[in-house]
JSON list of N, CA, C and O in Angstrom, two decimals:
[
{"chain": "U", "resi": 1190, "resn": "UNK", "atom": "N", "xyz": [-4.86, 16.41, 26.19]},
{"chain": "U", "resi": 1190, "resn": "UNK", "atom": "CA", "xyz": [-5.08, 15.28, 24.87]},
{"chain": "U", "resi": 1190, "resn": "UNK", "atom": "C", "xyz": [-5.73, 15.50, 23.88]},
{"chain": "U", "resi": 1190, "resn": "UNK", "atom": "O", "xyz": [-6.39, 16.30, 23.55]},
{"chain": "U", "resi": 1191, "resn": "UNK", "atom": "N", "xyz": [-5.38, 14.75, 22.96]},
{"chain": "U", "resi": 1191, "resn": "UNK", "atom": "CA", "xyz": [-5.89, 15.50, 21.13]},
{"chain": "U", "resi": 1191, "resn": "UNK", "atom": "C", "xyz": [-7.84, 14.68, 21.87]},
{"chain": "U", "resi": 1191, "resn": "UNK", "atom": "O", "xyz": [-7.75, 13.56, 22.12]},
{"chain": "U", "resi": 1192, "resn": "UNK", "atom": "N", "xyz": [-8.26, 15.36, 20.60]},
{"chain": "U", "resi": 1192, "resn": "UNK", "atom": "CA", "xyz": [-9.61, 14.60, 20.96]},
{"chain": "U", "resi": 1192, "resn": "UNK", "atom": "C", "xyz": [-10.07, 13.18, 20.52]},
{"chain": "U", "resi": 1192, "resn": "UNK", "atom": "O", "xyz": [-10.66, 12.37, 20.69]},
{"chain": "U", "resi": 1193, "resn": "UNK", "atom": "N", "xyz": [-9.28, 13.54, 19.09]},
{"chain": "U", "resi": 1193, "resn": "UNK", "atom": "CA", "xyz": [-8.61, 12.27, 17.98]},
{"chain": "U", "resi": 1193, "resn": "UNK", "atom": "C", "xyz": [-8.26, 11.23, 19.25]},
{"chain": "U", "resi": 1193, "resn": "UNK", "atom": "O", "xyz": [-8.74, 9.81, 18.65]},
{"chain": "U", "resi": 1194, "resn": "UNK", "atom": "N", "xyz": [-7.66, 10.81, 20.07]},
{"chain": "U", "resi": 1194, "resn": "UNK", "atom": "CA", "xyz": [-7.31, 10.00, 20.75]},
{"chain": "U", "resi": 1194, "resn": "UNK", "atom": "C", "xyz": [-7.73, 10.23, 22.00]},
{"chain": "U", "resi": 1194, "resn": "UNK", "atom": "O", "xyz": [-7.70, 8.80, 23.04]},
{"chain": "U", "resi": 1195, "resn": "UNK", "atom": "N", "xyz": [-8.81, 10.78, 22.53]},
{"chain": "U", "resi": 1195, "resn": "UNK", "atom": "CA", "xyz": [-9.30, 10.63, 24.07]},
{"chain": "U", "resi": 1195, "resn": "UNK", "atom": "C", "xyz": [-9.63, 9.02, 23.89]},
{"chain": "U", "resi": 1195, "resn": "UNK", "atom": "O", "xyz": [-9.28, 8.67, 25.37]},
{"chain": "U", "resi": 1196, "resn": "UNK", "atom": "N", "xyz": [-10.63, 8.59, 23.14]},
{"chain": "U", "resi": 1196, "resn": "UNK", "atom": "CA", "xyz": [-10.64, 7.14, 23.77]},
{"chain": "U", "resi": 1196, "resn": "UNK", "atom": "C", "xyz": [-11.71, 6.33, 22.37]},
{"chain": "U", "resi": 1196, "resn": "UNK", "atom": "O", "xyz": [-11.96, 7.64, 21.33]},
{"chain": "U", "resi": 1197, "resn": "UNK", "atom": "N", "xyz": [-11.36, 5.48, 22.90]},
{"chain": "U", "resi": 1197, "resn": "UNK", "atom": "CA", "xyz": [-11.62, 4.80, 21.86]},
{"chain": "U", "resi": 1197, "resn": "UNK", "atom": "C", "xyz": [-13.97, 4.23, 21.54]},
{"chain": "U", "resi": 1197, "resn": "UNK", "atom": "O", "xyz": [-13.37, 3.88, 22.88]},
{"chain": "U", "resi": 1198, "resn": "UNK", "atom": "N", "xyz": [-14.59, 4.24, 20.92]},
{"chain": "U", "resi": 1198, "resn": "UNK", "atom": "CA", "xyz": [-16.15, 3.91, 21.11]},
{"chain": "U", "resi": 1198, "resn": "UNK", "atom": "C", "xyz": [-16.43, 2.71, 21.36]},
{"chain": "U", "resi": 1198, "resn": "UNK", "atom": "O", "xyz": [-15.59, 1.97, 20.33]},
{"chain": "U", "resi": 1199, "resn": "UNK", "atom": "N", "xyz": [-16.34, 2.41, 22.33]},
{"chain": "U", "resi": 1199, "resn": "UNK", "atom": "CA", "xyz": [-16.58, 1.03, 23.24]},
{"chain": "U", "resi": 1199, "resn": "UNK", "atom": "C", "xyz": [-18.28, 0.48, 22.60]},
{"chain": "U", "resi": 1199, "resn": "UNK", "atom": "O", "xyz": [-18.30, -0.71, 23.38]},
{"chain": "U", "resi": 1200, "resn": "UNK", "atom": "N", "xyz": [-18.91, 1.59, 22.28]},
{"chain": "U", "resi": 1200, "resn": "UNK", "atom": "CA", "xyz": [-20.29, 0.83, 22.42]},
{"chain": "U", "resi": 1200, "resn": "UNK", "atom": "C", "xyz": [-20.63, 0.21, 23.45]},
{"chain": "U", "resi": 1200, "resn": "UNK", "atom": "O", "xyz": [-20.58, 0.83, 24.22]},
{"chain": "U", "resi": 1201, "resn": "UNK", "atom": "N", "xyz": [-21.11, -1.05, 23.46]},
{"chain": "U", "resi": 1201, "resn": "UNK", "atom": "CA", "xyz": [-22.19, -1.85, 24.13]},
{"chain": "U", "resi": 1201, "resn": "UNK", "atom": "C", "xyz": [-21.17, -2.10, 25.56]},
{"chain": "U", "resi": 1201, "resn": "UNK", "atom": "O", "xyz": [-21.84, -2.51, 26.34]},
{"chain": "U", "resi": 1202, "resn": "UNK", "atom": "N", "xyz": [-19.77, -1.94, 24.90]},
{"chain": "U", "resi": 1202, "resn": "UNK", "atom": "CA", "xyz": [-19.39, -2.69, 25.33]},
{"chain": "U", "resi": 1202, "resn": "UNK", "atom": "C", "xyz": [-17.90, -1.70, 26.92]},
{"chain": "U", "resi": 1202, "resn": "UNK", "atom": "O", "xyz": [-17.57, -1.44, 28.04]},
{"chain": "U", "resi": 1203, "resn": "UNK", "atom": "N", "xyz": [-19.63, -0.22, 26.65]},
{"chain": "U", "resi": 1203, "resn": "UNK", "atom": "CA", "xyz": [-18.41, 0.97, 27.03]},
{"chain": "U", "resi": 1203, "resn": "UNK", "atom": "C", "xyz": [-18.32, 0.70, 29.31]},
{"chain": "U", "resi": 1203, "resn": "UNK", "atom": "O", "xyz": [-19.15, 0.41, 29.07]},
{"chain": "U", "resi": 1204, "resn": "UNK", "atom": "N", "xyz": [-17.61, 0.92, 29.37]},
{"chain": "U", "resi": 1204, "resn": "UNK", "atom": "CA", "xyz": [-17.34, 0.97, 31.49]},
{"chain": "U", "resi": 1204, "resn": "UNK", "atom": "C", "xyz": [-17.90, -0.34, 31.72]},
{"chain": "U", "resi": 1204, "resn": "UNK", "atom": "O", "xyz": [-17.68, -0.90, 32.97]},
{"chain": "U", "resi": 1205, "resn": "UNK", "atom": "N", "xyz": [-17.29, -1.64, 30.86]},
{"chain": "U", "resi": 1205, "resn": "UNK", "atom": "CA", "xyz": [-16.71, -2.89, 30.97]},
{"chain": "U", "resi": 1205, "resn": "UNK", "atom": "C", "xyz": [-15.33, -3.15, 31.41]},
{"chain": "U", "resi": 1205, "resn": "UNK", "atom": "O", "xyz": [-15.06, -2.47, 30.66]},
{"chain": "U", "resi": 1206, "resn": "UNK", "atom": "N", "xyz": [-15.41, -3.97, 31.77]},
{"chain": "U", "resi": 1206, "resn": "UNK", "atom": "CA", "xyz": [-14.50, -5.13, 32.51]},
{"chain": "U", "resi": 1206, "resn": "UNK", "atom": "C", "xyz": [-14.08, -5.97, 30.83]},
{"chain": "U", "resi": 1206, "resn": "UNK", "atom": "O", "xyz": [-15.40, -6.12, 30.57]},
{"chain": "U", "resi": 1207, "resn": "UNK", "atom": "N", "xyz": [-13.01, -5.94, 30.49]},
{"chain": "U", "resi": 1207, "resn": "UNK", "atom": "CA", "xyz": [-12.91, -7.39, 29.56]},
{"chain": "U", "resi": 1207, "resn": "UNK", "atom": "C", "xyz": [-13.52, -8.23, 30.33]},
{"chain": "U", "resi": 1207, "resn": "UNK", "atom": "O", "xyz": [-13.70, -9.66, 29.84]},
{"chain": "U", "resi": 1208, "resn": "UNK", "atom": "N", "xyz": [-13.10, -8.79, 31.14]},
{"chain": "U", "resi": 1208, "resn": "UNK", "atom": "CA", "xyz": [-13.78, -9.32, 32.10]},
{"chain": "U", "resi": 1208, "resn": "UNK", "atom": "C", "xyz": [-15.58, -9.87, 31.76]},
{"chain": "U", "resi": 1208, "resn": "UNK", "atom": "O", "xyz": [-15.63, -11.36, 31.55]},
{"chain": "U", "resi": 1209, "resn": "UNK", "atom": "N", "xyz": [-15.76, -9.09, 32.73]},
{"chain": "U", "resi": 1209, "resn": "UNK", "atom": "CA", "xyz": [-17.43, -8.83, 32.07]},
{"chain": "U", "resi": 1209, "resn": "UNK", "atom": "C", "xyz": [-18.21, -8.96, 30.34]},
{"chain": "U", "resi": 1209, "resn": "UNK", "atom": "O", "xyz": [-18.97, -9.82, 30.70]},
{"chain": "U", "resi": 1210, "resn": "UNK", "atom": "N", "xyz": [-16.69, -8.13, 30.11]},
{"chain": "U", "resi": 1210, "resn": "UNK", "atom": "CA", "xyz": [-16.95, -8.43, 28.24]},
{"chain": "U", "resi": 1210, "resn": "UNK", "atom": "C", "xyz": [-17.48, -9.98, 27.30]},
{"chain": "U", "resi": 1210, "resn": "UNK", "atom": "O", "xyz": [-18.08, -10.39, 27.38]},
{"chain": "U", "resi": 1211, "resn": "UNK", "atom": "N", "xyz": [-16.13, -10.19, 28.70]},
{"chain": "U", "resi": 1211, "resn": "UNK", "atom": "CA", "xyz": [-15.96, -11.81, 27.84]},
{"chain": "U", "resi": 1211, "resn": "UNK", "atom": "C", "xyz": [-16.74, -12.73, 28.61]},
{"chain": "U", "resi": 1211, "resn": "UNK", "atom": "O", "xyz": [-17.12, -14.49, 27.66]},
{"chain": "U", "resi": 1212, "resn": "UNK", "atom": "N", "xyz": [-17.29, -12.45, 29.75]},
{"chain": "U", "resi": 1212, "resn": "UNK", "atom": "CA", "xyz": [-18.49, -13.55, 30.22]},
{"chain": "U", "resi": 1212, "resn": "UNK", "atom": "C", "xyz": [-19.98, -13.88, 29.88]},
{"chain": "U", "resi": 1212, "resn": "UNK", "atom": "O", "xyz": [-20.09, -14.23, 29.41]},
{"chain": "U", "resi": 1213, "resn": "UNK", "atom": "N", "xyz": [-19.84, -12.44, 28.88]},
{"chain": "U", "resi": 1213, "resn": "UNK", "atom": "CA", "xyz": [-21.29, -11.74, 28.33]},
{"chain": "U", "resi": 1213, "resn": "UNK", "atom": "C", "xyz": [-21.50, -12.26, 26.59]},
{"chain": "U", "resi": 1213, "resn": "UNK", "atom": "O", "xyz": [-22.09, -12.32, 26.29]},
{"chain": "U", "resi": 1214, "resn": "UNK", "atom": "N", "xyz": [-20.02, -11.94, 26.52]},
{"chain": "U", "resi": 1214, "resn": "UNK", "atom": "CA", "xyz": [-19.74, -11.97, 25.09]},
{"chain": "U", "resi": 1214, "resn": "UNK", "atom": "C", "xyz": [-18.36, -12.14, 24.48]},
{"chain": "U", "resi": 1214, "resn": "UNK", "atom": "O", "xyz": [-17.96, -11.77, 23.99]},
{"chain": "U", "resi": 1215, "resn": "UNK", "atom": "N", "xyz": [-18.07, -13.32, 24.87]},
{"chain": "U", "resi": 1215, "resn": "UNK", "atom": "CA", "xyz": [-16.75, -14.20, 24.49]},
{"chain": "U", "resi": 1215, "resn": "UNK", "atom": "C", "xyz": [-16.77, -14.09, 23.30]},
{"chain": "U", "resi": 1215, "resn": "UNK", "atom": "O", "xyz": [-15.40, -14.26, 22.50]},
{"chain": "U", "resi": 1216, "resn": "UNK", "atom": "N", "xyz": [-17.96, -14.61, 22.22]},
{"chain": "U", "resi": 1216, "resn": "UNK", "atom": "CA", "xyz": [-17.32, -14.64, 20.86]},
{"chain": "U", "resi": 1216, "resn": "UNK", "atom": "C", "xyz": [-17.01, -13.01, 20.11]},
{"chain": "U", "resi": 1216, "resn": "UNK", "atom": "O", "xyz": [-16.14, -12.95, 19.88]},
{"chain": "U", "resi": 1217, "resn": "UNK", "atom": "N", "xyz": [-17.63, -12.44, 20.19]},
{"chain": "U", "resi": 1217, "resn": "UNK", "atom": "CA", "xyz": [-17.85, -11.05, 19.98]},
{"chain": "U", "resi": 1217, "resn": "UNK", "atom": "C", "xyz": [-16.13, -10.93, 20.48]},
{"chain": "U", "resi": 1217, "resn": "UNK", "atom": "O", "xyz": [-15.48, -9.98, 19.89]},
{"chain": "U", "resi": 1218, "resn": "UNK", "atom": "N", "xyz": [-15.74, -10.84, 22.20]},
{"chain": "U", "resi": 1218, "resn": "UNK", "atom": "CA", "xyz": [-14.44, -10.33, 21.84]},
{"chain": "U", "resi": 1218, "resn": "UNK", "atom": "C", "xyz": [-13.52, -10.85, 21.62]},
{"chain": "U", "resi": 1218, "resn": "UNK", "atom": "O", "xyz": [-12.79, -10.07, 21.35]},
{"chain": "U", "resi": 1219, "resn": "UNK", "atom": "N", "xyz": [-13.62, -12.41, 20.68]},
{"chain": "U", "resi": 1219, "resn": "UNK", "atom": "CA", "xyz": [-12.31, -12.67, 20.68]},
{"chain": "U", "resi": 1219, "resn": "UNK", "atom": "C", "xyz": [-12.53, -12.59, 19.00]},
{"chain": "U", "resi": 1219, "resn": "UNK", "atom": "O", "xyz": [-11.21, -12.29, 18.72]},
{"chain": "U", "resi": 1220, "resn": "UNK", "atom": "N", "xyz": [-13.38, -11.84, 18.43]},
{"chain": "U", "resi": 1220, "resn": "UNK", "atom": "CA", "xyz": [-13.87, -11.18, 17.17]},
{"chain": "U", "resi": 1220, "resn": "UNK", "atom": "C", "xyz": [-13.02, -9.64, 16.50]},
{"chain": "U", "resi": 1220, "resn": "UNK", "atom": "O", "xyz": [-12.11, -9.49, 16.13]},
{"chain": "U", "resi": 1221, "resn": "UNK", "atom": "N", "xyz": [-12.89, -9.22, 18.56]},
{"chain": "U", "resi": 1221, "resn": "UNK", "atom": "CA", "xyz": [-12.81, -7.53, 17.98]},
{"chain": "U", "resi": 1221, "resn": "UNK", "atom": "C", "xyz": [-11.61, -8.48, 18.37]},
{"chain": "U", "resi": 1221, "resn": "UNK", "atom": "O", "xyz": [-10.64, -7.28, 18.42]},
{"chain": "U", "resi": 1222, "resn": "UNK", "atom": "N", "xyz": [-10.78, -8.80, 19.23]},
{"chain": "U", "resi": 1222, "resn": "UNK", "atom": "CA", "xyz": [-9.37, -8.99, 19.17]},
{"chain": "U", "resi": 1222, "resn": "UNK", "atom": "C", "xyz": [-8.49, -9.83, 18.28]},
{"chain": "U", "resi": 1222, "resn": "UNK", "atom": "O", "xyz": [-6.64, -9.28, 18.29]},
{"chain": "U", "resi": 1223, "resn": "UNK", "atom": "N", "xyz": [-8.77, -10.44, 17.57]},
{"chain": "U", "resi": 1223, "resn": "UNK", "atom": "CA", "xyz": [-8.32, -11.33, 16.33]},
{"chain": "U", "resi": 1223, "resn": "UNK", "atom": "C", "xyz": [-8.80, -10.24, 14.61]},
{"chain": "U", "resi": 1223, "resn": "UNK", "atom": "O", "xyz": [-8.43, -10.94, 13.94]},
{"chain": "U", "resi": 1224, "resn": "UNK", "atom": "N", "xyz": [-9.14, -9.35, 14.83]},
{"chain": "U", "resi": 1224, "resn": "UNK", "atom": "CA", "xyz": [-10.51, -8.19, 13.49]},
{"chain": "U", "resi": 1224, "resn": "UNK", "atom": "C", "xyz": [-9.99, -6.84, 14.00]},
{"chain": "U", "resi": 1224, "resn": "UNK", "atom": "O", "xyz": [-11.03, -7.15, 14.78]},
{"chain": "U", "resi": 1225, "resn": "UNK", "atom": "N", "xyz": [-9.64, -6.59, 13.29]},
{"chain": "U", "resi": 1225, "resn": "UNK", "atom": "CA", "xyz": [-8.74, -5.75, 13.71]},
{"chain": "U", "resi": 1225, "resn": "UNK", "atom": "C", "xyz": [-10.71, -4.52, 12.67]},
{"chain": "U", "resi": 1225, "resn": "UNK", "atom": "O", "xyz": [-9.94, -3.58, 13.14]},
{"chain": "U", "resi": 1226, "resn": "UNK", "atom": "N", "xyz": [-10.98, -5.23, 12.77]},
{"chain": "U", "resi": 1226, "resn": "UNK", "atom": "CA", "xyz": [-11.89, -4.57, 11.40]},
{"chain": "U", "resi": 1226, "resn": "UNK", "atom": "C", "xyz": [-13.13, -5.12, 12.37]},
{"chain": "U", "resi": 1226, "resn": "UNK", "atom": "O", "xyz": [-14.63, -4.24, 11.76]},
{"chain": "U", "resi": 1227, "resn": "UNK", "atom": "N", "xyz": [-13.48, -5.53, 12.86]},
{"chain": "U", "resi": 1227, "resn": "UNK", "atom": "CA", "xyz": [-15.21, -6.40, 13.99]},
{"chain": "U", "resi": 1227, "resn": "UNK", "atom": "C", "xyz": [-15.21, -4.96, 14.63]},
{"chain": "U", "resi": 1227, "resn": "UNK", "atom": "O", "xyz": [-14.81, -4.21, 15.17]},
{"chain": "U", "resi": 1228, "resn": "UNK", "atom": "N", "xyz": [-16.51, -4.80, 14.89]},
{"chain": "U", "resi": 1228, "resn": "UNK", "atom": "CA", "xyz": [-17.22, -4.01, 15.89]},
{"chain": "U", "resi": 1228, "resn": "UNK", "atom": "C", "xyz": [-18.72, -4.67, 16.17]},
{"chain": "U", "resi": 1228, "resn": "UNK", "atom": "O", "xyz": [-19.81, -4.28, 16.28]},
{"chain": "U", "resi": 1229, "resn": "UNK", "atom": "N", "xyz": [-18.44, -5.57, 17.40]},
{"chain": "U", "resi": 1229, "resn": "UNK", "atom": "CA", "xyz": [-19.30, -6.93, 17.22]},
{"chain": "U", "resi": 1229, "resn": "UNK", "atom": "C", "xyz": [-19.80, -6.25, 18.62]},
{"chain": "U", "resi": 1229, "resn": "UNK", "atom": "O", "xyz": [-21.16, -6.20, 18.77]},
{"chain": "U", "resi": 1230, "resn": "UNK", "atom": "N", "xyz": [-19.57, -4.78, 18.86]},
{"chain": "U", "resi": 1230, "resn": "UNK", "atom": "CA", "xyz": [-19.97, -3.47, 20.23]},
{"chain": "U", "resi": 1230, "resn": "UNK", "atom": "C", "xyz": [-20.70, -3.11, 19.73]},
{"chain": "U", "resi": 1230, "resn": "UNK", "atom": "O", "xyz": [-21.91, -1.77, 20.32]},
{"chain": "U", "resi": 1231, "resn": "UNK", "atom": "N", "xyz": [-20.84, -2.67, 18.76]},
{"chain": "U", "resi": 1231, "resn": "UNK", "atom": "CA", "xyz": [-21.40, -1.46, 18.13]},
{"chain": "U", "resi": 1231, "resn": "UNK", "atom": "C", "xyz": [-20.80, -0.22, 18.20]},
{"chain": "U", "resi": 1231, "resn": "UNK", "atom": "O", "xyz": [-20.80, 1.04, 17.06]},
{"chain": "U", "resi": 1232, "resn": "UNK", "atom": "N", "xyz": [-19.51, -0.56, 18.58]},
{"chain": "U", "resi": 1232, "resn": "UNK", "atom": "CA", "xyz": [-18.49, 0.85, 18.20]},
{"chain": "U", "resi": 1232, "resn": "UNK", "atom": "C", "xyz": [-16.95, 0.96, 17.34]},
{"chain": "U", "resi": 1232, "resn": "UNK", "atom": "O", "xyz": [-17.85, 0.68, 15.78]},
{"chain": "U", "resi": 1233, "resn": "UNK", "atom": "N", "xyz": [-16.14, 1.56, 17.62]},
{"chain": "U", "resi": 1233, "resn": "UNK", "atom": "CA", "xyz": [-15.08, 1.75, 16.88]},
{"chain": "U", "resi": 1233, "resn": "UNK", "atom": "C", "xyz": [-14.35, -0.01, 16.62]},
{"chain": "U", "resi": 1233, "resn": "UNK", "atom": "O", "xyz": [-14.08, -0.37, 17.98]},
{"chain": "U", "resi": 1234, "resn": "UNK", "atom": "N", "xyz": [-14.36, 0.01, 15.40]},
{"chain": "U", "resi": 1234, "resn": "UNK", "atom": "CA", "xyz": [-12.81, -0.63, 15.65]},
{"chain": "U", "resi": 1234, "resn": "UNK", "atom": "C", "xyz": [-11.74, -0.32, 16.09]},
{"chain": "U", "resi": 1234, "resn": "UNK", "atom": "O", "xyz": [-10.74, 0.43, 16.03]},
{"chain": "U", "resi": 1235, "resn": "UNK", "atom": "N", "xyz": [-10.45, -1.50, 16.20]},
{"chain": "U", "resi": 1235, "resn": "UNK", "atom": "CA", "xyz": [-9.12, -1.16, 16.38]},
{"chain": "U", "resi": 1235, "resn": "UNK", "atom": "C", "xyz": [-8.77, -1.04, 15.45]},
{"chain": "U", "resi": 1235, "resn": "UNK", "atom": "O", "xyz": [-7.94, -0.02, 15.35]},
{"chain": "U", "resi": 1236, "resn": "UNK", "atom": "N", "xyz": [-8.72, -1.05, 13.95]},
{"chain": "U", "resi": 1236, "resn": "UNK", "atom": "CA", "xyz": [-8.25, -0.85, 12.63]},
{"chain": "U", "resi": 1236, "resn": "UNK", "atom": "C", "xyz": [-8.67, 1.11, 12.54]},
{"chain": "U", "resi": 1236, "resn": "UNK", "atom": "O", "xyz": [-7.82, 2.18, 12.65]},
{"chain": "U", "resi": 1237, "resn": "UNK", "atom": "N", "xyz": [-9.73, 1.38, 12.95]},
{"chain": "U", "resi": 1237, "resn": "UNK", "atom": "CA", "xyz": [-10.47, 2.60, 13.03]},
{"chain": "U", "resi": 1237, "resn": "UNK", "atom": "C", "xyz": [-9.72, 3.85, 13.70]},
{"chain": "U", "resi": 1237, "resn": "UNK", "atom": "O", "xyz": [-9.00, 4.90, 13.55]},
{"chain": "U", "resi": 1238, "resn": "UNK", "atom": "N", "xyz": [-9.57, 3.23, 15.44]},
{"chain": "U", "resi": 1238, "resn": "UNK", "atom": "CA", "xyz": [-8.63, 3.60, 15.80]},
{"chain": "U", "resi": 1238, "resn": "UNK", "atom": "C", "xyz": [-7.04, 3.96, 15.36]},
{"chain": "U", "resi": 1238, "resn": "UNK", "atom": "O", "xyz": [-6.16, 5.15, 16.14]},
{"chain": "U", "resi": 1239, "resn": "UNK", "atom": "N", "xyz": [-6.55, 3.19, 14.75]},
{"chain": "U", "resi": 1239, "resn": "UNK", "atom": "CA", "xyz": [-5.01, 2.56, 14.27]},
{"chain": "U", "resi": 1239, "resn": "UNK", "atom": "C", "xyz": [-4.79, 4.02, 13.43]},
{"chain": "U", "resi": 1239, "resn": "UNK", "atom": "O", "xyz": [-4.12, 4.78, 12.72]},
{"chain": "U", "resi": 1240, "resn": "UNK", "atom": "N", "xyz": [-6.12, 4.07, 12.71]},
{"chain": "U", "resi": 1240, "resn": "UNK", "atom": "CA", "xyz": [-5.96, 4.77, 11.75]},
{"chain": "U", "resi": 1240, "resn": "UNK", "atom": "C", "xyz": [-6.12, 6.38, 12.11]},
{"chain": "U", "resi": 1240, "resn": "UNK", "atom": "O", "xyz": [-5.91, 7.33, 11.37]},
{"chain": "U", "resi": 1241, "resn": "UNK", "atom": "N", "xyz": [-7.26, 7.06, 12.68]},
{"chain": "U", "resi": 1241, "resn": "UNK", "atom": "CA", "xyz": [-6.96, 8.29, 13.23]},
{"chain": "U", "resi": 1241, "resn": "UNK", "atom": "C", "xyz": [-5.62, 8.82, 14.02]},
{"chain": "U", "resi": 1241, "resn": "UNK", "atom": "O", "xyz": [-5.78, 9.46, 13.71]},
{"chain": "U", "resi": 1242, "resn": "UNK", "atom": "N", "xyz": [-4.50, 7.37, 14.55]},
{"chain": "U", "resi": 1242, "resn": "UNK", "atom": "CA", "xyz": [-4.10, 7.86, 14.94]},
{"chain": "U", "resi": 1242, "resn": "UNK", "atom": "C", "xyz": [-2.83, 7.79, 14.49]},
{"chain": "U", "resi": 1242, "resn": "UNK", "atom": "O", "xyz": [-1.88, 9.38, 14.07]},
{"chain": "U", "resi": 1243, "resn": "UNK", "atom": "N", "xyz": [-2.60, 7.38, 13.35]},
{"chain": "U", "resi": 1243, "resn": "UNK", "atom": "CA", "xyz": [-2.50, 7.80, 11.70]},
{"chain": "U", "resi": 1243, "resn": "UNK", "atom": "C", "xyz": [-1.99, 9.01, 11.47]},
{"chain": "U", "resi": 1243, "resn": "UNK", "atom": "O", "xyz": [-1.58, 9.49, 10.74]},
{"chain": "U", "resi": 1244, "resn": "UNK", "atom": "N", "xyz": [-3.73, 9.78, 11.05]},
{"chain": "U", "resi": 1244, "resn": "UNK", "atom": "CA", "xyz": [-4.05, 10.80, 10.95]},
{"chain": "U", "resi": 1244, "resn": "UNK", "atom": "C", "xyz": [-3.40, 11.96, 11.75]},
{"chain": "U", "resi": 1244, "resn": "UNK", "atom": "O", "xyz": [-2.91, 12.86, 11.28]},
{"chain": "U", "resi": 1245, "resn": "UNK", "atom": "N", "xyz": [-3.38, 11.90, 13.19]},
{"chain": "U", "resi": 1245, "resn": "UNK", "atom": "CA", "xyz": [-3.15, 12.41, 13.97]},
{"chain": "U", "resi": 1245, "resn": "UNK", "atom": "C", "xyz": [-1.41, 13.08, 14.08]},
{"chain": "U", "resi": 1245, "resn": "UNK", "atom": "O", "xyz": [-1.55, 13.94, 13.62]},
{"chain": "U", "resi": 1246, "resn": "UNK", "atom": "N", "xyz": [-0.94, 11.86, 13.38]},
{"chain": "U", "resi": 1246, "resn": "UNK", "atom": "CA", "xyz": [0.37, 11.55, 12.75]},
{"chain": "U", "resi": 1246, "resn": "UNK", "atom": "C", "xyz": [1.16, 12.71, 12.12]},
{"chain": "U", "resi": 1246, "resn": "UNK", "atom": "O", "xyz": [2.06, 13.68, 12.03]},
{"chain": "U", "resi": 1247, "resn": "UNK", "atom": "N", "xyz": [0.08, 12.21, 11.30]},
{"chain": "U", "resi": 1247, "resn": "UNK", "atom": "CA", "xyz": [-0.05, 13.20, 9.88]},
{"chain": "U", "resi": 1247, "resn": "UNK", "atom": "C", "xyz": [-0.41, 14.64, 10.14]},
{"chain": "U", "resi": 1247, "resn": "UNK", "atom": "O", "xyz": [-0.37, 15.39, 9.39]},
{"chain": "U", "resi": 1248, "resn": "UNK", "atom": "N", "xyz": [-0.95, 15.09, 10.50]},
{"chain": "U", "resi": 1248, "resn": "UNK", "atom": "CA", "xyz": [-1.52, 16.34, 10.72]},
{"chain": "U", "resi": 1248, "resn": "UNK", "atom": "C", "xyz": [-2.83, 16.77, 10.24]},
{"chain": "U", "resi": 1248, "resn": "UNK", "atom": "O", "xyz": [-3.27, 18.15, 9.98]},
{"chain": "U", "resi": 1249, "resn": "UNK", "atom": "N", "xyz": [-3.78, 15.29, 10.34]},
{"chain": "U", "resi": 1249, "resn": "UNK", "atom": "CA", "xyz": [-4.89, 15.53, 9.41]},
{"chain": "U", "resi": 1249, "resn": "UNK", "atom": "C", "xyz": [-6.24, 14.44, 9.88]},
{"chain": "U", "resi": 1249, "resn": "UNK", "atom": "O", "xyz": [-7.24, 14.60, 9.65]},
{"chain": "U", "resi": 1250, "resn": "UNK", "atom": "N", "xyz": [-5.97, 14.48, 11.30]},
{"chain": "U", "resi": 1250, "resn": "UNK", "atom": "CA", "xyz": [-7.28, 13.97, 12.22]},
{"chain": "U", "resi": 1250, "resn": "UNK", "atom": "C", "xyz": [-8.41, 14.75, 12.13]},
{"chain": "U", "resi": 1250, "resn": "UNK", "atom": "O", "xyz": [-8.35, 15.86, 11.93]},
{"chain": "U", "resi": 1251, "resn": "UNK", "atom": "N", "xyz": [-9.81, 13.80, 12.81]},
{"chain": "U", "resi": 1251, "resn": "UNK", "atom": "CA", "xyz": [-10.55, 14.85, 12.26]},
{"chain": "U", "resi": 1251, "resn": "UNK", "atom": "C", "xyz": [-11.42, 14.33, 13.87]},
{"chain": "U", "resi": 1251, "resn": "UNK", "atom": "O", "xyz": [-10.57, 13.27, 14.71]},
{"chain": "U", "resi": 1252, "resn": "UNK", "atom": "N", "xyz": [-12.28, 14.95, 14.89]},
{"chain": "U", "resi": 1252, "resn": "UNK", "atom": "CA", "xyz": [-12.48, 15.22, 16.01]},
{"chain": "U", "resi": 1252, "resn": "UNK", "atom": "C", "xyz": [-14.02, 14.30, 15.70]},
{"chain": "U", "resi": 1252, "resn": "UNK", "atom": "O", "xyz": [-14.80, 13.83, 14.58]}
]
């Protein structure tokens, strides 16, 4: 698997289920799920992951 797509950096939510995150940070999870540029967990945004996927498809991804 390409390193660029191995996983998204979930920051402080790493290794936690969505249910656990929702219980502790409902507002942050809601923001992350509705705003592709949001990073309430201190990790990568959904938009960053999508950009990396696009770059990989174009052959210009970085690690």
